[in-house]
Coordinates of N, CA and C and ligand atoms in Angstrom, one line a residue:
X1 N 111.5 151.2 0.9 CA 112.1 152.3 2.2 C 111.0 152.4 3.0
X2 N 109.9 153.3 2.5 CA 108.9 153.0 3.6 C 108.4 152.3 4.3
X3 N 108.1 151.0 3.7 CA 108.1 149.7 4.3 C 108.8 149.5 5.4
X4 N 110.2 149.6 5.1 CA 111.2 148.9 6.1 C 111.2 150.1 7.6
X5 N 110.9 151.4 7.2 CA 111.0 152.2 8.1 C 109.6 152.4 8.9
X6 N 108.4 151.9 8.3 CA 107.3 151.8 9.0 C 107.3 150.4 9.9
X7 N 108.0 149.4 9.3 CA 108.0 148.4 10.4 C 109.3 148.4 11.4
X8 N 110.2 148.9 10.8 CA 111.8 149.3 11.4 C 111.5 150.4 12.7
X9 N 111.2 151.4 12.6 CA 111.2 152.2 13.4 C 109.7 152.9 13.8
X10 N 108.7 153.3 13.0 CA 107.4 153.5 13.5 C 106.8 152.3 14.7
X11 N 106.6 151.0 14.1 CA 106.0 150.0 14.8 C 106.6 149.9 16.0
X12 N 108.2 149.9 16.2 CA 108.5 149.6 17.8 C 108.3 151.0 18.4
X13 N 108.3 152.3 17.8 CA 108.3 153.0 18.8 C 106.6 153.3 19.0
X14 N 105.7 152.8 18.4 CA 104.3 152.8 18.8 C 103.9 151.6 19.7
X15 N 105.2 151.0 20.3 CA 105.0 149.6 20.5 C 104.2 148.4 20.3
X16 N 104.4 148.1 18.9 CA 103.4 147.3 18.0 C 104.5 146.5 17.6
X17 N 104.2 145.4 17.4 CA 104.9 144.4 16.6 C 105.1 144.4 15.4
X18 N 106.1 144.6 14.4 CA 106.1 144.6 13.1 C 105.2 143.3 12.4
X19 N 105.1 142.4 13.1 CA 104.4 141.2 12.6 C 102.8 141.5 12.4
X20 N 102.4 142.5 12.9 CA 101.0 143.0 13.2 C 100.7 144.2 12.1
X21 N 101.8 144.5 12.0 CA 101.8 145.8 10.6 C 101.1 145.2 9.1
X22 N 100.5 145.7 8.4 CA 100.2 145.2 7.3 C 100.3 146.2 6.1
X23 N 101.5 146.5 5.6 CA 102.0 147.5 4.6 C 101.7 147.7 3.5
X24 N 101.0 148.6 2.9 CA 100.7 148.7 1.7 C 101.4 149.5 1.2
X25 N 101.8 149.7 -0.2 CA 102.7 150.9 -0.6 C 101.8 151.5 -2.0
X26 N 101.7 152.6 -2.1 CA 100.8 153.0 -3.2 C 101.8 153.8 -4.1
X27 N 101.8 153.1 -5.6 CA 102.8 153.4 -6.4 C 102.6 153.7 -7.9
X28 N 103.6 154.4 -8.9 CA 103.0 154.5 -10.2 C 103.5 153.2 -11.0
X29 N 104.0 152.1 -10.4 CA 104.9 151.5 -10.9 C 104.3 150.0 -10.9
X30 N 104.4 149.1 -12.0 CA 103.9 147.8 -11.8 C 105.2 147.1 -11.3
X31 N 106.2 147.6 -11.4 CA 107.5 146.8 -11.5 C 107.6 146.9 -9.6
X32 N 106.9 147.4 -9.1 CA 107.0 147.4 -7.7 C 106.4 146.3 -7.1
X33 N 105.5 145.8 -7.7 CA 104.9 144.4 -7.4 C 105.9 143.4 -7.1
X34 N 106.9 143.4 -8.0 CA 107.7 142.1 -8.2 C 108.9 142.8 -7.1
X35 N 109.4 144.0 -7.1 CA 110.2 144.5 -6.2 C 109.8 144.0 -4.4
X36 N 108.7 144.3 -4.4 CA 108.2 144.2 -2.9 C 108.6 142.5 -2.6
X37 N 108.7 141.6 -3.8 CA 109.2 140.3 -3.3 C 110.3 139.8 -3.2
X38 N 111.2 140.7 -3.6 CA 112.6 140.3 -3.6 C 113.2 140.3 -2.3
X39 N 114.1 139.0 -2.3 CA 114.5 138.7 -0.7 C 115.2 140.0 -0.1
X40 N 115.9 140.8 -0.9 CA 116.5 141.9 -0.3 C 115.6 143.0 0.6
X41 N 114.1 142.8 0.1 CA 113.4 143.7 0.8 C 112.5 143.2 1.9
X42 N 113.4 142.4 2.5 CA 112.6 141.7 3.6 C 113.9 141.7 4.8
X43 N 113.2 141.4 6.0 CA 114.4 141.3 7.2 C 113.7 140.2 7.9
X44 N 114.6 139.0 8.2 CA 114.4 138.3 9.1 C 113.2 137.0 8.4
X45 N 113.3 137.2 7.2 CA 112.4 136.3 6.4 C 110.6 136.9 6.0
X46 N 110.7 138.5 6.7 CA 109.5 139.0 6.5 C 109.6 139.8 6.0
X47 N 108.6 140.5 4.9 CA 108.6 141.0 3.9 C 108.7 142.5 4.3
X48 N 109.1 143.8 3.8 CA 109.1 145.3 3.7 C 107.4 145.8 4.0
X49 N 107.4 145.4 2.7 CA 105.6 145.7 2.1 C 105.0 144.4 1.6
X50 N 104.0 144.2 2.3 CA 102.9 143.3 2.3 C 102.0 143.3 0.8
X51 N 101.5 144.5 0.3 CA 101.0 144.5 -0.7 C 101.6 146.1 -1.5
X52 N 101.2 145.5 -2.7 CA 101.4 146.7 -3.4 C 100.0 147.2 -4.5
X53 N 99.9 148.3 -4.5 CA 98.5 149.0 -5.4 C 99.1 149.9 -6.2
X54 N 98.8 150.0 -7.5 CA 99.6 150.9 -8.3 C 98.3 152.1 -8.3
X55 N 98.6 153.3 -8.7 CA 97.8 154.5 -8.6 C 96.6 154.1 -9.2
X56 N 96.7 153.6 -10.5 CA 95.4 153.4 -11.3 C 94.4 152.5 -10.4
X57 N 95.1 151.3 -10.0 CA 94.3 150.4 -8.9 C 93.6 151.1 -7.6
X58 N 94.4 152.1 -7.2 CA 94.1 153.1 -6.2 C 92.6 153.6 -6.7
X59 N 92.9 154.3 -7.8 CA 92.0 155.1 -8.8 C 90.6 154.4 -8.5
X60 N 90.9 152.8 -9.0 CA 89.5 152.2 -9.4 C 89.1 151.7 -8.2
X61 N 89.5 151.8 -6.9 CA 89.1 151.3 -5.7 C 88.4 152.5 -5.4
X62 N 88.7 153.9 -5.5 CA 88.3 155.0 -5.0 C 86.8 154.9 -5.9
X63 N 86.7 154.8 -7.2 CA 85.7 155.0 -7.8 C 84.4 153.6 -7.1
X64 N 85.4 152.6 -7.2 CA 84.5 151.2 -6.7 C 83.7 151.9 -5.1
X65 N 84.7 152.0 -4.1 CA 83.6 152.5 -3.3 C 83.0 153.7 -3.2
X66 N 82.9 154.6 -4.3 CA 82.0 155.6 -4.5 C 82.5 157.1 -3.7
X67 N 84.1 157.1 -3.2 CA 84.4 158.0 -2.3 C 84.5 159.3 -3.2
X68 N 83.9 160.1 -2.9 CA 84.0 161.7 -3.4 C 85.0 162.7 -2.8
X69 N 86.4 162.3 -3.2 CA 87.3 162.9 -2.6 C 87.4 164.6 -2.4
X70 N 86.4 165.2 -3.5 CA 86.5 166.5 -3.9 C 85.7 166.9 -2.6
X71 N 85.0 166.1 -1.9 CA 83.8 166.6 -0.9 C 84.3 166.2 0.7
X72 N 85.7 165.7 0.3 CA 85.8 164.9 1.9 C 87.0 165.9 2.8
X73 N 86.6 166.0 3.8 CA 87.6 166.9 4.7 C 89.0 166.3 4.7
X74 N 89.8 167.1 4.4 CA 91.5 166.8 4.8 C 91.7 166.4 5.8
X75 N 92.6 165.6 6.1 CA 93.3 165.6 7.6 C 94.9 165.0 7.5
X76 N 95.8 165.2 8.0 CA 97.1 165.3 7.9 C 97.4 163.8 8.0
X77 N 98.4 163.7 7.4 CA 98.9 162.3 7.3 C 99.6 161.9 8.5
X78 N 99.6 160.0 8.8 CA 100.2 159.8 9.9 C 101.5 159.9 9.8
X79 N 102.2 160.3 11.3 CA 103.6 160.1 11.2 C 104.6 158.6 10.9
X80 N 105.5 158.3 10.5 CA 106.5 159.2 10.7 C 106.9 160.4 9.5
X81 N 106.1 160.2 8.3 CA 105.8 161.2 7.3 C 104.9 161.9 7.3
X82 N 104.4 162.4 8.5 CA 103.3 163.5 8.4 C 103.4 164.8 7.4
X83 N 104.9 165.1 7.5 CA 105.5 166.2 7.0 C 106.1 165.7 5.8
X84 N 105.6 166.6 4.2 CA 106.5 166.1 3.3 C 107.2 167.1 2.6
X85 N 108.3 167.0 2.0 CA 109.1 168.1 1.5 C 108.4 168.2 -0.1
X86 N 108.5 169.1 -0.8 CA 108.5 169.1 -2.4 C 109.9 168.5 -2.7
X87 N 110.7 168.4 -2.3 CA 111.8 167.7 -2.7 C 111.5 166.3 -2.9
X88 N 110.8 165.4 -2.2 CA 110.2 164.3 -2.2 C 109.4 164.2 -3.5
X89 N 108.4 165.0 -3.6 CA 107.6 165.2 -4.7 C 107.7 165.1 -6.1
X90 N 108.9 165.6 -6.4 CA 109.3 166.0 -7.6 C 110.3 164.8 -7.7
X91 N 110.5 163.8 -7.1 CA 110.9 162.4 -7.7 C 110.6 161.9 -8.6
X92 N 108.9 162.1 -8.9 CA 108.1 161.6 -10.0 C 108.5 162.1 -11.4
X93 N 109.4 163.0 -11.5 CA 110.0 163.6 -12.7 C 111.3 163.3 -12.6
X94 N 111.7 162.6 -13.9 CA 113.1 162.3 -14.4 C 113.9 163.9 -14.1
X95 N 115.0 163.3 -13.3 CA 115.6 164.5 -13.0 C 115.6 164.9 -11.4
X96 N 114.2 164.4 -10.9 CA 113.7 165.1 -9.6 C 114.5 164.5 -8.6
X97 N 114.9 163.2 -8.6 CA 115.6 162.5 -7.5 C 117.0 163.4 -7.1
X98 N 117.5 163.7 -8.6 CA 118.9 164.1 -8.7 C 118.5 165.3 -8.1
X99 N 117.7 166.1 -8.4 CA 117.7 167.7 -8.0 C 117.6 168.0 -6.6
X100 N 116.8 166.9 -6.3 CA 116.3 166.6 -4.4 C 117.7 166.2 -3.9
X101 N 118.4 165.5 -4.4 CA 119.9 164.9 -3.6 C 120.6 166.1 -3.7
X102 N 120.8 166.8 -4.7 CA 121.6 167.7 -4.6 C 121.7 168.8 -4.0
X103 N 120.2 169.2 -3.6 CA 120.1 170.4 -2.7 C 120.7 170.0 -1.5
X104 N 120.2 168.7 -1.2 CA 120.6 168.3 0.3 C 122.1 168.1 0.6
X105 N 122.9 167.6 -0.7 CA 124.1 167.3 -0.9 C 125.1 168.6 -0.8
X106 N 124.1 169.8 -1.3 CA 125.0 171.1 -1.0 C 125.1 171.3 0.5
X107 N 124.0 171.3 1.0 CA 124.0 171.7 2.3 C 124.2 171.2 3.6
X108 N 124.7 170.1 3.0 CA 125.5 168.8 4.2 C 127.1 169.3 3.9
X109 N 127.6 169.4 2.7 CA 128.9 169.8 2.5 C 129.0 171.1 2.6
X110 N 128.5 172.1 2.6 CA 128.9 173.8 2.5 C 128.3 174.2 4.0
X111 N 127.1 173.3 4.1 CA 126.4 174.1 5.5 C 125.3 175.3 5.0
X112 N 125.5 175.4 3.5 CA 124.6 176.3 3.5 C 123.4 176.2 1.9
X113 N 122.5 176.5 2.2 CA 121.4 176.6 1.0 C 122.0 176.9 -0.3
X114 N 121.4 176.1 -1.6 CA 122.1 176.8 -2.7 C 121.2 177.8 -3.0
X115 N 121.7 178.6 -3.9 CA 121.1 180.3 -4.1 C 120.0 180.2 -4.9
X116 N 119.8 179.1 -5.4 CA 118.4 178.7 -6.5 C 118.3 177.3 -6.2
X117 N 117.5 176.6 -5.9 CA 117.3 175.3 -5.6 C 116.9 174.6 -7.0
X118 N 116.2 175.3 -7.8 CA 115.6 174.9 -9.3 C 117.0 174.6 -9.9
X119 N 117.2 173.3 -10.7 CA 118.1 173.0 -11.3 C 117.7 172.9 -13.0
X120 N 117.6 173.8 -13.9 CA 116.8 173.6 -15.1 C 117.4 172.8 -15.7
X121 N 118.5 172.3 -16.1 CA 119.5 171.4 -16.8 C 118.7 170.0 -16.7
X122 N 118.3 169.7 -15.5 CA 117.9 168.1 -14.9 C 116.6 168.6 -15.0
X123 N 116.1 169.3 -15.8 CA 114.6 169.3 -15.9 C 114.1 168.9 -17.3
X124 N 112.6 168.7 -17.6 CA 112.3 168.2 -18.8 C 112.4 166.7 -19.4
X125 N 112.2 166.8 -20.8 CA 111.7 165.2 -21.4 C 113.1 164.7 -22.2
X126 N 114.1 165.3 -22.1 CA 115.4 165.1 -23.0 C 115.9 163.4 -22.0
X127 N 116.4 162.5 -23.1 CA 116.6 161.2 -22.4 C 117.9 161.3 -21.5
X128 N 118.7 162.1 -21.7 CA 119.8 162.2 -21.1 C 119.9 163.7 -20.6
X129 N 120.2 163.7 -19.6 CA 120.5 165.5 -19.2 C 121.8 165.6 -18.3
X130 N 122.5 166.4 -18.3 CA 123.9 166.2 -17.4 C 123.6 168.0 -17.2
X131 N 124.4 167.8 -15.9 CA 125.0 169.2 -15.4 C 126.4 169.3 -14.4
X132 N 126.9 170.5 -14.6 CA 128.1 170.6 -13.5 C 127.9 171.5 -12.5
X133 N 128.0 171.0 -11.3 CA 127.0 171.8 -10.2 C 128.4 172.4 -9.3
X134 N 128.5 173.5 -9.0 CA 129.5 173.5 -8.1 C 128.9 173.5 -6.6
X135 N 129.8 172.5 -5.9 CA 129.2 172.6 -4.4 C 130.8 172.6 -3.5
X136 N 130.5 173.9 -2.9 CA 131.8 174.1 -2.0 C 133.2 174.3 -2.7
X137 N 132.9 174.8 -3.8 CA 133.8 175.3 -4.7 C 134.4 174.3 -6.0
X138 N 133.8 172.8 -5.6 CA 134.3 172.0 -6.4 C 133.1 171.5 -7.9
X139 N 133.4 171.2 -8.5 CA 132.6 171.1 -9.7 C 131.8 169.5 -9.6
X140 N 130.8 169.3 -9.7 CA 129.9 167.7 -9.6 C 129.3 167.8 -10.5
X141 N 129.6 166.9 -11.4 CA 129.4 166.4 -12.4 C 128.1 165.1 -12.2
X142 N 127.0 165.4 -12.8 CA 125.7 164.7 -12.4 C 125.0 164.4 -13.7
X143 N 124.7 163.3 -14.0 CA 123.4 162.8 -15.2 C 122.4 162.3 -14.9
X144 N 121.4 162.4 -15.9 CA 119.9 161.6 -15.6 C 119.6 161.3 -17.0
X145 N 119.3 159.8 -16.8 CA 118.9 159.2 -18.0 C 117.3 158.8 -17.6
X146 N 116.6 158.6 -18.7 CA 115.6 158.3 -18.4 C 114.7 157.3 -20.0
X147 N 114.4 156.2 -19.7 CA 114.0 155.4 -20.7 C 115.5 154.1 -20.8
X148 N 115.2 153.0 -21.0 CA 116.2 152.1 -20.8 C 117.1 152.2 -22.1
X149 N 116.6 152.7 -22.9 CA 117.8 152.5 -24.2 C 118.6 154.0 -23.5
X150 N 118.1 155.2 -23.2 CA 119.2 156.1 -22.9 C 120.2 155.6 -21.5
X151 N 119.2 154.7 -20.6 CA 120.2 154.4 -19.6 C 121.2 153.5 -20.0
X152 N 121.2 152.6 -20.9 CA 122.2 151.8 -21.7 C 123.1 152.9 -22.2
X153 N 122.8 153.9 -23.1 CA 124.0 154.8 -23.6 C 124.6 155.3 -22.6
X154 N 124.2 155.9 -21.5 CA 124.8 156.3 -20.3 C 125.8 155.6 -19.6
X155 N 125.6 154.2 -19.3 CA 126.2 153.2 -18.6 C 127.3 152.9 -19.6
X156 N 126.9 152.5 -21.0 CA 128.0 152.3 -21.9 C 129.1 153.7 -21.9
X157 N 128.8 154.6 -21.6 CA 129.7 155.8 -21.7 C 130.8 155.6 -20.4
X158 N 130.0 155.1 -19.4 CA 130.8 155.1 -18.2 C 131.8 153.7 -18.1
X159 N 131.4 152.8 -19.2 CA 131.9 151.7 -19.0 C 133.2 151.8 -19.8
X160 N 132.8 152.8 -20.8 CA 133.9 153.0 -21.9 C 135.1 154.0 -21.1
X161 N 134.9 154.6 -20.0 CA 136.0 155.2 -19.6 C 135.6 156.7 -19.2
X162 N 134.3 157.0 -19.3 CA 134.0 158.4 -18.8 C 134.3 158.7 -17.5
X163 N 134.8 159.5 -17.2 CA 135.2 160.0 -15.6 C 134.6 161.3 -15.0
X164 N 133.9 162.0 -15.6 CA 133.5 163.4 -15.2 C 132.2 163.2 -14.6
X165 N 131.6 162.1 -14.4 CA 130.3 162.1 -13.7 C 130.5 161.3 -12.2
X166 N 130.1 162.2 -11.3 CA 130.2 161.7 -9.7 C 128.9 160.9 -9.3
X167 N 127.7 161.3 -10.0 CA 126.6 161.0 -9.5 C 125.3 160.8 -10.6
X168 N 124.7 159.9 -10.5 CA 123.8 159.2 -11.9 C 122.6 159.1 -11.3
X169 N 121.3 159.5 -12.1 CA 120.0 158.8 -12.0 C 119.3 158.1 -13.3
X170 N 119.1 157.2 -12.9 CA 118.3 155.9 -14.1 C 116.9 155.8 -13.4
X171 N 116.0 156.8 -14.3 CA 114.6 156.1 -14.3 C 114.1 155.4 -15.7
X172 N 113.6 153.9 -15.3 CA 113.2 153.2 -16.9 C 112.2 153.4 -17.6
X173 N 111.1 154.3 -17.0 CA 110.2 155.0 -17.5 C 110.6 156.4 -18.5
X174 N 110.1 156.5 -19.6 CA 110.6 157.8 -20.2 C 109.8 158.9 -19.4
X175 N 110.5 159.8 -18.7 CA 110.1 160.9 -18.2 C 110.0 160.9 -16.8
X176 N 110.1 159.5 -16.3 CA 110.2 158.9 -15.1 C 108.6 158.8 -14.5
X177 N 108.4 158.4 -13.3 CA 107.6 157.5 -12.7 C 106.3 158.5 -13.0
X178 N 106.2 159.7 -13.3 CA 104.7 160.3 -14.3 C 104.4 159.7 -15.2
X179 N 105.2 158.7 -15.8 CA 105.1 157.8 -17.1 C 104.8 156.3 -16.8
X180 N 104.9 156.0 -15.3 CA 104.8 154.7 -14.7 C 103.6 153.6 -15.2
X181 N 104.1 152.4 -15.4 CA 103.1 151.4 -16.2 C 101.8 151.2 -15.3
X182 N 101.9 151.9 -14.1 CA 100.5 152.0 -13.0 C 100.0 152.8 -13.1
X183 N 100.1 153.9 -13.8 CA 99.7 155.3 -13.7 C 98.4 155.2 -14.5
X184 N 97.3 156.1 -14.3 CA 96.3 155.8 -15.1 C 96.4 155.9 -16.8
X185 N 96.1 155.0 -17.7 CA 96.3 155.0 -18.9 C 95.8 155.9 -19.8
X186 N 96.1 155.9 -20.9 CA 95.8 157.0 -22.1 C 96.6 158.2 -21.8
X187 N 98.0 158.0 -21.3 CA 98.5 159.0 -21.2 C 99.4 159.7 -22.7
X188 N 99.1 160.7 -23.2 CA 99.5 161.5 -24.2 C 100.7 162.2 -23.6
X189 N 101.9 162.9 -24.7 CA 102.8 163.6 -24.4 C 102.5 165.0 -23.8
X190 N 101.2 165.4 -24.0 CA 100.4 166.5 -23.1 C 100.1 166.0 -21.6
X191 N 99.9 165.0 -21.7 CA 99.3 164.9 -20.3 C 100.8 164.4 -19.4
X192 N 101.5 164.0 -20.0 CA 102.6 163.7 -19.3 C 103.6 164.9 -19.2
X193 N 103.5 166.0 -19.8 CA 103.8 167.2 -19.5 C 103.1 168.0 -18.6
X194 N 101.9 167.9 -18.8 CA 101.3 168.5 -17.3 C 101.5 168.1 -16.1
X195 N 101.8 166.6 -16.3 CA 102.0 165.9 -14.8 C 103.5 166.4 -14.0
X196 N 104.1 166.5 -15.5 CA 105.6 167.0 -14.8 C 105.4 168.5 -14.1
X197 N 105.0 169.1 -15.2 CA 104.7 170.5 -14.7 C 103.9 170.7 -13.3
X198 N 103.0 169.8 -13.3 CA 102.4 170.2 -11.8 C 103.3 169.8 -10.7
X199 N 104.2 168.9 -10.9 CA 105.0 168.6 -10.1 C 106.0 169.7 -9.4
X200 N 106.7 170.5 -11.1 CA 107.4 171.6 -10.4 C 106.3 172.5 -10.0
X201 N 105.2 172.8 -10.0 CA 104.4 173.9 -9.6 C 104.4 173.7 -8.1
X202 N 104.4 172.8 -7.4 CA 104.3 172.3 -6.3 C 105.6 172.3 -5.6
X203 N 106.6 172.1 -6.4 CA 107.8 172.3 -5.7 C 108.1 174.1 -5.6
X204 N 107.7 175.0 -6.7 CA 107.5 176.1 -6.7 C 106.9 176.9 -5.6
X205 N 105.9 176.4 -5.2 CA 105.1 176.9 -4.3 C 105.2 176.2 -2.7
X206 N 106.2 175.4 -3.0 CA 106.1 174.7 -1.4 C 106.8 175.8 -0.3
X207 N 106.5 175.6 1.1 CA 107.2 176.3 1.9 C 108.5 175.2 2.3
X208 N 108.6 173.9 1.9 CA 109.5 173.1 2.4 C 109.9 172.2 1.1
X209 N 111.0 172.9 0.6 CA 111.7 172.3 -0.5 C 112.5 171.5 -0.7
X210 N 113.1 170.8 0.9 CA 114.5 170.2 0.9 C 114.4 169.3 1.7
X211 N 114.7 168.0 1.6 CA 114.8 167.0 2.5 C 115.1 166.8 3.7
X212 N 116.4 167.8 3.9 CA 117.0 168.2 5.3 C 116.4 169.0 5.9
X213 N 115.5 169.8 5.6 CA 114.7 170.9 6.4 C 113.5 170.1 7.1
X214 N 113.1 169.1 6.2 CA 111.9 168.2 6.7 C 112.0 167.8 8.0
X215 N 110.9 168.2 9.2 CA 111.1 168.0 10.4 C 111.0 166.3 10.6
X216 N 110.3 165.9 9.8 CA 109.7 164.6 10.0 C 111.2 163.6 9.3
X217 N 111.5 163.9 8.4 CA 112.7 163.2 8.5 C 114.1 163.6 9.4
X218 N 114.3 164.8 9.6 CA 115.1 165.0 10.7 C 114.6 164.2 12.4
X219 N 113.4 164.2 12.5 CA 112.9 163.0 13.7 C 113.5 161.7 13.4
X220 N 113.0 161.5 12.2 CA 113.2 159.9 12.1 C 114.8 159.9 12.1
X221 N 115.6 160.7 11.7 CA 117.3 160.1 11.8 C 117.4 160.2 13.1
X222 N 117.0 161.4 14.0 CA 117.4 161.7 15.2 C 116.9 160.3 16.3
X223 N 115.5 160.0 16.3 CA 114.9 159.0 17.1 C 115.0 157.4 16.8
X224 N 115.5 157.4 15.2 CA 115.5 155.7 15.0 C 117.0 155.3 14.2
X225 N 117.5 156.5 13.3 CA 118.2 155.7 12.2 C 119.7 156.1 12.3
X226 N 119.5 157.1 13.0 CA 121.0 158.0 13.7 C 121.6 158.9 12.4
X227 N 122.8 158.9 12.2 CA 123.2 159.7 11.4 C 123.2 159.1 10.1
X228 N 122.8 159.9 8.7 CA 123.1 159.2 7.7 C 124.1 158.3 7.2
X229 N 123.8 157.1 6.9 CA 124.9 156.1 6.7 C 125.4 155.2 7.8
X230 N 124.7 155.3 8.7 CA 125.2 154.8 10.1 C 124.3 153.2 9.7
X231 N 124.7 152.4 10.7 CA 124.5 151.2 10.3 C 122.8 150.9 10.1
X232 N 122.0 151.7 11.1 CA 120.6 150.8 10.8 C 120.0 152.1 9.4
X233 N 120.6 153.4 9.6 CA 120.1 154.0 8.2 C 120.3 153.1 6.9
X234 N 121.7 152.6 6.8 CA 122.1 151.6 5.8 C 121.2 150.5 6.0
X235 N 120.9 149.8 6.8 CA 120.1 148.6 6.7 C 119.1 149.0 6.3
X236 N 118.4 149.8 6.6 CA 116.9 150.3 6.4 C 116.5 151.0 4.8
X237 N 117.8 151.5 4.8 CA 117.2 152.6 3.5 C 118.3 152.4 2.2
X238 N 119.0 151.2 2.5 CA 119.7 150.7 1.2 C 119.2 149.5 0.7
X239 N 119.8 148.9 -0.4 CA 119.6 147.7 -0.9 C 120.8 147.3 -1.5
X240 N 120.6 145.9 -2.3 CA 121.6 145.9 -3.2 C 120.9 144.6 -4.4
X241 N 121.9 144.8 -5.4 CA 121.5 144.0 -6.6 C 122.3 142.9 -7.0
X242 N 121.9 142.0 -8.0 CA 122.7 141.0 -8.6 C 122.3 141.3 -10.0
X243 N 123.5 141.0 -10.7 CA 123.4 140.8 -12.2 C 122.4 139.9 -12.6
X244 N 121.7 140.4 -13.9 CA 120.8 139.6 -14.2 C 121.1 139.1 -15.8
X245 N 121.2 137.8 -16.1 CA 121.5 137.8 -17.6 C 120.1 138.2 -18.5
X246 N 120.2 139.1 -19.1 CA 119.6 140.1 -19.9 C 120.2 140.1 -21.2
X247 N 119.3 139.4 -22.3 CA 120.2 139.3 -23.8 C 120.3 141.0 -23.9
X248 N 121.5 141.4 -24.6 CA 121.9 142.9 -25.1 C 121.2 142.5 -26.8
Ligands
LIG1 S1 110.6 155.0 -13.4 FE1 108.7 153.6 -13.9 S2 110.3 151.6 -13.6 FE2 111.3 153.1 -12.4 S3 110.2 153.3 -10.4 FE3 109.2 154.9 -11.5 S4 107.4 154.3 -12.7 FE4 108.5 152.1 -11.8

């Protein structure tokens, strides 16, 4: 998505040809290297993402070039994503995408922020987490699975006829991207817990905790994407999948 927005919104705005942009995505995930090559992730035969580095590879490169991050002066990130909400940061933990989406769905449906942005039932390392959340007087059933075995259990329950869920989140890695295959190696349960807690601490202390209040996101919709779900937003932010023949 970031690559599509950089080439589809940022480059035209800056008067740069998307052909002259080399887009590098830094990810917790080795699978993103495959994903960047999917034909669905390209426009007019040109890939949205030109290269993917994992966080582990980035750390290796930082060491290789002798960068001393602790003593480097910080500077703001470039637009279109100069301002980042903690709603996006908690995506790294299983349940974080759901929590962030529910915050914004609640606002878009009711026009009001949730009384409490934190949804404890969606946090932690349980393989399947569920909650019923009231939005505008209606109960919304949500479920989160992490780890492929848990994803299969949840999906099998839907295939078997379960109808009380309106929105599900699935992460392949147990605990979410904090345990991604591209992350630094040697992770123990304690390390994963610390990573998850760090994300939720960042969220707790953030002044900007929802996507819809992020000035960068609002500007991006106003200047380029149109309304959520409009043609351009759909084209740049959504993808599709085909069934693969995976032995069960
Ligand atoms: S959960 Fe794992 S496989 Fe899925 S995006 Fe995150 S790191 Fe990649």
